[in-house]
Amino acid sequence: MPSIKDVAKKAGVSVTTVSRVLNNRGYISKETRRKVEQAMKEIDYTPNQIARALQRNQTYLLGVIVPDSNHPFFAELIKYIEMYAHEQNYKILICNSADNREKEEKYIAMLRENRVDGIIMCSHTLDIEEYKKVKLPIVSFDRIIAEDIPYVCSDNFRGGTLATEYLISKGCQRLLHISGPLDLDMLSNRRADAFKLTCMNHNIPFKIIECEFNKLTFDYYWQLINDKVSRELDHFDGVFCSNDMVAYALYVYAYQQGIKVPEQLKIIGYDFHSFTRMLQIPKLTTIKQPIDNIGKILCSTLIKMVTGPEEEMISNTIVDVELIEGDTA
Amino acid sequence: MPSIKDVAKKAGVSVTTVSRVLNNRGYISKETRRKVEQAMKEIDYTPNQIARALQRNQTYLLGVIVPDSNHPFFAELIKYIEMYAHEQNYKILICNSADNREKEEKYIAMLRENRVDGIIMCSHTLDIEEYKKVKLPIVSFDRIIAEDIPYVCSDNFRGGTLATEYLISKGCQRLLHISGPLDLDMLSNRRADAFKLTCMNHNIPFKIIECEFNKLTFDYYWQLINDKVSRELDHFDGVFCSNDMVAYALYVYAYQQGIKVPEQLKIIGYDFHSFTRMLQIPKLTTIKQPIDNIGKILCSTLIKMVTGPEEEMISNTIVDVELIEGDTA
């Protein structure tokens, strides 16, 4: 590819002059700028950002580690992260950890070798000590890793409260919650805490069934409904599901069994990602996480850590959630 | 970050020796290798792939330009591209063009500046001449750009034939096709060609309604069904939809209007991406594109162009499709 020297030669100016035009530094007459830009165009000069990255010690690359970039939640989150990163001139490298410890470690090593400016961490299989050793700016989604690693999450406690209160307001008298794995310290488990507390406040009998870790597929949820949830359905008239995919699996099961939703069984989900928005039969009653806003804040928080003064305190962000009324509760 | 010099000092060997260990070149005793690796670990040395990229003139970065990384087809394609790229030690940079000409141009410029090794092009808003000027290995999805730019696509003609033949075999006597925009030279338009030809061969009256370019959302398809397709439904008993999202929108419309599917109206889609696989009410009858395989071949074709000898002819690939029987036809 043509170099900056070739541009200088073509434009009949010095390399320093070309460099000034490129970096918008120092005085350059309009005429000189025009000549240099014309020369760049003619010889098809493209600045080498790799060389500049090495000089500046900044690559404008951000790593994004997710369990599965094809999961509707993460696909949507990635879209918004890319959009906001692009607006700030950053590029993103997508990494699919499959919630596998070894893969996550390898991706982190790869991102470090490629000198990314920072990492957005949406996969959480490693121990806290290992994240601390990364020595790069990290923002975490939905998990508290350490005091100096900010997190972004939706208001899981409020979401859990909204969902449970809604089921009770609709007349439910015995409630079931299908939660994520509660032994992991995930912020999404605040949904289960809120569920419990709200039931207790209203004197409502309740039960919680946990999903396993690292199981994010419809097929897994379908199995779970058949194996563990189905036998409970006689005893409960409302279910708060910790994500929309499990809520949909439960709806389909009820539909096939002739259990009327919402008359006999009320179902409320969590997420309202693109899958849920497209779904029309039924329109799920659910709690909306503002995925757009979460992506934006993950991005802006990380960029602030990359570019801001070191002593600046970077704060955690909890974004608000919203009840979406549908046909299932 | 610690440098190769720091490793040499710590291990008590020369920089050349460390370099040999890193590059697996020349004779190194087991003991020396152990010492060097130990030193790297102790001082937390991470090879600088940016510096190496500059030296080698290869970044192991691939650009992937899609209209919308959150569309279920592209989200799934990206997942597989990332998976296969990762296996070969390549990283991918995701670019969302929104099928916007200016954005696509800017992304291509960005990818060139970042010295990606090649581009997988799934967005096609530019003129053929502009792609030729890119001067980087390009593989295209679903569009013939030029003789030296290979493409990968599913067997659109066979898919269109399979879908149309199936509707006819189920007793349809008048057929409608909802196609992509036919004025663009997209390979997916072979579906419409096959539809026409099959109808003509069977003496079946038919009509085609085109979607607009750059409209890939459920909301757009819903509008299209209401504005243009609904008034045709009295005259047709089978519809071949060029994608599953429009097929689902049509099913929902029919359901709401009390039109029985498949008794009164048979619907067949195209794609069988994760949205369709999760969808249970109804299970769509559709044509499956093997997205996994498409991603794998896009990736391997591009890497072959990057690493192979220049004179090697890189061929186009057309992957097979499959009829998935569901509840709608």
mmCIF file of N, CA and C in Angstrom, chain A residues 57-65 81 85 90-95 107-108 110-112 114-121 134-140 149 298-299 301-307, chain B residues 1:
data_model
loop_
_atom_site.group_PDB
_atom_site.id
_atom_site.type_symbol
_atom_site.label_atom_id
_atom_site.label_comp_id
_atom_site.label_asym_id
_atom_site.label_seq_id
_atom_site.Cartn_x
_atom_site.Cartn_y
_atom_site.Cartn_z
ATOM 1 N N ASN A 57 0.069 3.944 21.504
ATOM 2 C CA ASN A 57 -0.264 3.006 22.579
ATOM 3 C C ASN A 57 -1.765 2.957 22.830
ATOM 4 N N GLN A 58 -2.535 3.151 21.782
ATOM 5 C CA GLN A 58 -3.989 3.014 21.898
ATOM 6 C C GLN A 58 -4.515 2.442 20.592
ATOM 7 N N THR A 59 -5.283 1.363 20.693
ATOM 8 C CA THR A 59 -5.720 0.685 19.456
ATOM 9 C C THR A 59 -7.130 1.061 19.019
ATOM 10 N N TYR A 60 -7.894 1.690 19.921
ATOM 11 C CA TYR A 60 -9.319 1.942 19.656
ATOM 12 C C TYR A 60 -10.077 0.643 19.406
ATOM 13 N N LEU A 61 -9.554 -0.438 19.974
ATOM 14 C CA LEU A 61 -10.247 -1.729 19.907
ATOM 15 C C LEU A 61 -10.817 -2.030 21.290
ATOM 16 N N LEU A 62 -12.066 -2.479 21.323
ATOM 17 C CA LEU A 62 -12.660 -2.931 22.583
ATOM 18 C C LEU A 62 -13.053 -4.396 22.439
ATOM 19 N N GLY A 63 -12.731 -5.194 23.428
ATOM 20 C CA GLY A 63 -13.168 -6.590 23.416
ATOM 21 C C GLY A 63 -14.542 -6.706 24.063
ATOM 22 N N VAL A 64 -15.388 -7.546 23.503
ATOM 23 C CA VAL A 64 -16.702 -7.799 24.101
ATOM 24 C C VAL A 64 -16.851 -9.314 24.240
ATOM 25 N N ILE A 65 -16.835 -9.791 25.477
ATOM 26 C CA ILE A 65 -16.962 -11.235 25.704
ATOM 27 C C ILE A 65 -18.385 -11.553 26.158
ATOM 28 N N ILE A 81 -23.772 -1.877 21.433
ATOM 29 C CA ILE A 81 -22.378 -1.589 21.802
ATOM 30 C C ILE A 81 -21.602 -1.170 20.552
ATOM 31 N N ALA A 85 -19.918 2.424 20.095
ATOM 32 C CA ALA A 85 -18.463 2.385 19.946
ATOM 33 C C ALA A 85 -18.073 3.065 18.630
ATOM 34 N N TYR A 90 -14.424 3.744 17.946
ATOM 35 C CA TYR A 90 -13.874 2.486 18.450
ATOM 36 C C TYR A 90 -14.444 1.318 17.648
ATOM 37 N N LYS A 91 -13.660 0.247 17.579
ATOM 38 C CA LYS A 91 -14.140 -0.975 16.927
ATOM 39 C C LYS A 91 -14.297 -2.042 18.012
ATOM 40 N N ILE A 92 -15.165 -3.019 17.762
ATOM 41 C CA ILE A 92 -15.313 -4.069 18.769
ATOM 42 C C ILE A 92 -14.926 -5.437 18.209
ATOM 43 N N LEU A 93 -14.274 -6.208 19.068
ATOM 44 C CA LEU A 93 -13.933 -7.593 18.760
ATOM 45 C C LEU A 93 -14.870 -8.487 19.569
ATOM 46 N N ILE A 94 -15.644 -9.311 18.851
ATOM 47 C CA ILE A 94 -16.629 -10.163 19.523
ATOM 48 C C ILE A 94 -15.991 -11.486 19.926
ATOM 49 N N CYS A 95 -16.245 -11.915 21.149
ATOM 50 C CA CYS A 95 -15.725 -13.200 21.629
ATOM 51 C C CYS A 95 -16.874 -14.008 22.235
ATOM 52 N N TYR A 107 -9.692 -16.125 25.425
ATOM 53 C CA TYR A 107 -10.120 -14.872 24.795
ATOM 54 C C TYR A 107 -9.484 -13.672 25.488
ATOM 55 N N ILE A 108 -9.426 -13.730 26.806
ATOM 56 C CA ILE A 108 -8.815 -12.612 27.527
ATOM 57 C C ILE A 108 -7.343 -12.476 27.123
ATOM 58 N N MET A 110 -5.984 -13.426 24.322
ATOM 59 C CA MET A 110 -5.958 -12.927 22.946
ATOM 60 C C MET A 110 -6.199 -11.417 22.916
ATOM 61 N N LEU A 111 -7.174 -10.960 23.698
ATOM 62 C CA LEU A 111 -7.487 -9.523 23.709
ATOM 63 C C LEU A 111 -6.312 -8.722 24.259
ATOM 64 N N ARG A 112 -5.648 -9.264 25.262
ATOM 65 C CA ARG A 112 -4.470 -8.563 25.803
ATOM 66 C C ARG A 112 -3.353 -8.508 24.766
ATOM 67 N N ASN A 114 -3.623 -8.474 21.677
ATOM 68 C CA ASN A 114 -3.991 -7.537 20.629
ATOM 69 C C ASN A 114 -4.152 -6.116 21.153
ATOM 70 N N ARG A 115 -3.758 -5.924 22.390
ATOM 71 C CA ARG A 115 -3.692 -4.604 23.004
ATOM 72 C C ARG A 115 -5.000 -3.829 22.886
ATOM 73 N N VAL A 116 -6.131 -4.536 23.126
ATOM 74 C CA VAL A 116 -7.391 -3.794 23.152
ATOM 75 C C VAL A 116 -7.298 -2.747 24.250
ATOM 76 N N ASP A 117 -8.096 -1.681 24.092
ATOM 77 C CA ASP A 117 -8.059 -0.619 25.093
ATOM 78 C C ASP A 117 -8.844 -1.003 26.345
ATOM 79 N N GLY A 118 -9.759 -1.954 26.196
ATOM 80 C CA GLY A 118 -10.553 -2.367 27.352
ATOM 81 C C GLY A 118 -11.487 -3.501 26.983
ATOM 82 N N ILE A 119 -12.147 -4.059 27.995
ATOM 83 C CA ILE A 119 -13.014 -5.220 27.774
ATOM 84 C C ILE A 119 -14.384 -5.016 28.416
ATOM 85 N N ILE A 120 -15.430 -5.315 27.663
ATOM 86 C CA ILE A 120 -16.783 -5.385 28.217
ATOM 87 C C ILE A 120 -17.067 -6.856 28.491
ATOM 88 N N MET A 121 -17.307 -7.162 29.746
ATOM 89 C CA MET A 121 -17.338 -8.556 30.182
ATOM 90 C C MET A 121 -18.777 -8.962 30.510
ATOM 91 N N VAL A 134 -6.086 -9.070 34.930
ATOM 92 C CA VAL A 134 -6.148 -8.696 33.508
ATOM 93 C C VAL A 134 -5.406 -7.389 33.230
ATOM 94 N N LYS A 135 -5.422 -6.481 34.201
ATOM 95 C CA LYS A 135 -4.708 -5.202 34.090
ATOM 96 C C LYS A 135 -5.088 -4.402 32.862
ATOM 97 N N LEU A 136 -6.362 -4.428 32.539
ATOM 98 C CA LEU A 136 -6.896 -3.598 31.463
ATOM 99 C C LEU A 136 -8.206 -3.030 32.015
ATOM 100 N N PRO A 137 -8.635 -1.877 31.505
ATOM 101 C CA PRO A 137 -9.957 -1.400 31.933
ATOM 102 C C PRO A 137 -11.025 -2.434 31.593
ATOM 103 N N ILE A 138 -11.861 -2.770 32.564
ATOM 104 C CA ILE A 138 -12.955 -3.724 32.372
ATOM 105 C C ILE A 138 -14.249 -3.098 32.877
ATOM 106 N N VAL A 139 -15.309 -3.286 32.131
ATOM 107 C CA VAL A 139 -16.650 -2.993 32.635
ATOM 108 C C VAL A 139 -17.408 -4.296 32.615
ATOM 109 N N SER A 140 -18.161 -4.548 33.668
ATOM 110 C CA SER A 140 -18.866 -5.818 33.745
ATOM 111 C C SER A 140 -20.359 -5.610 33.594
ATOM 112 N N ILE A 149 -13.774 -2.296 39.384
ATOM 113 C CA ILE A 149 -14.352 -2.733 38.103
ATOM 114 C C ILE A 149 -15.828 -2.360 38.102
ATOM 115 N N LEU A 298 -22.429 0.737 28.945
ATOM 116 C CA LEU A 298 -21.249 -0.149 28.994
ATOM 117 C C LEU A 298 -20.123 0.482 28.183
ATOM 118 N N CYS A 299 -20.494 0.957 27.003
ATOM 119 C CA CYS A 299 -19.529 1.548 26.090
ATOM 120 C C CYS A 299 -18.941 2.846 26.635
ATOM 121 N N THR A 301 -18.902 4.003 29.661
ATOM 122 C CA THR A 301 -18.151 3.803 30.909
ATOM 123 C C THR A 301 -16.742 3.303 30.585
ATOM 124 N N LEU A 302 -16.664 2.341 29.679
ATOM 125 C CA LEU A 302 -15.351 1.784 29.343
ATOM 126 C C LEU A 302 -14.467 2.837 28.676
ATOM 127 N N ILE A 303 -15.050 3.610 27.767
ATOM 128 C CA ILE A 303 -14.249 4.632 27.064
ATOM 129 C C ILE A 303 -13.771 5.705 28.056
ATOM 130 N N LYS A 304 -14.625 6.016 29.037
ATOM 131 C CA LYS A 304 -14.209 6.974 30.072
ATOM 132 C C LYS A 304 -13.007 6.419 30.843
ATOM 133 N N MET A 305 -13.011 5.132 31.117
ATOM 134 C CA MET A 305 -11.888 4.523 31.838
ATOM 135 C C MET A 305 -10.619 4.533 30.988
ATOM 136 N N VAL A 306 -10.804 4.356 29.675
ATOM 137 C CA VAL A 306 -9.653 4.298 28.770
ATOM 138 C C VAL A 306 -9.019 5.672 28.612
ATOM 139 N N THR A 307 -9.871 6.706 28.508
ATOM 140 C CA THR A 307 -9.345 8.025 28.136
ATOM 141 C C THR A 307 -9.257 9.005 29.300
ATOM 142 N N MET B 1 3.480 -2.229 29.727
ATOM 143 C CA MET B 1 3.530 -3.700 29.804
ATOM 144 C C MET B 1 4.965 -4.187 29.617
#
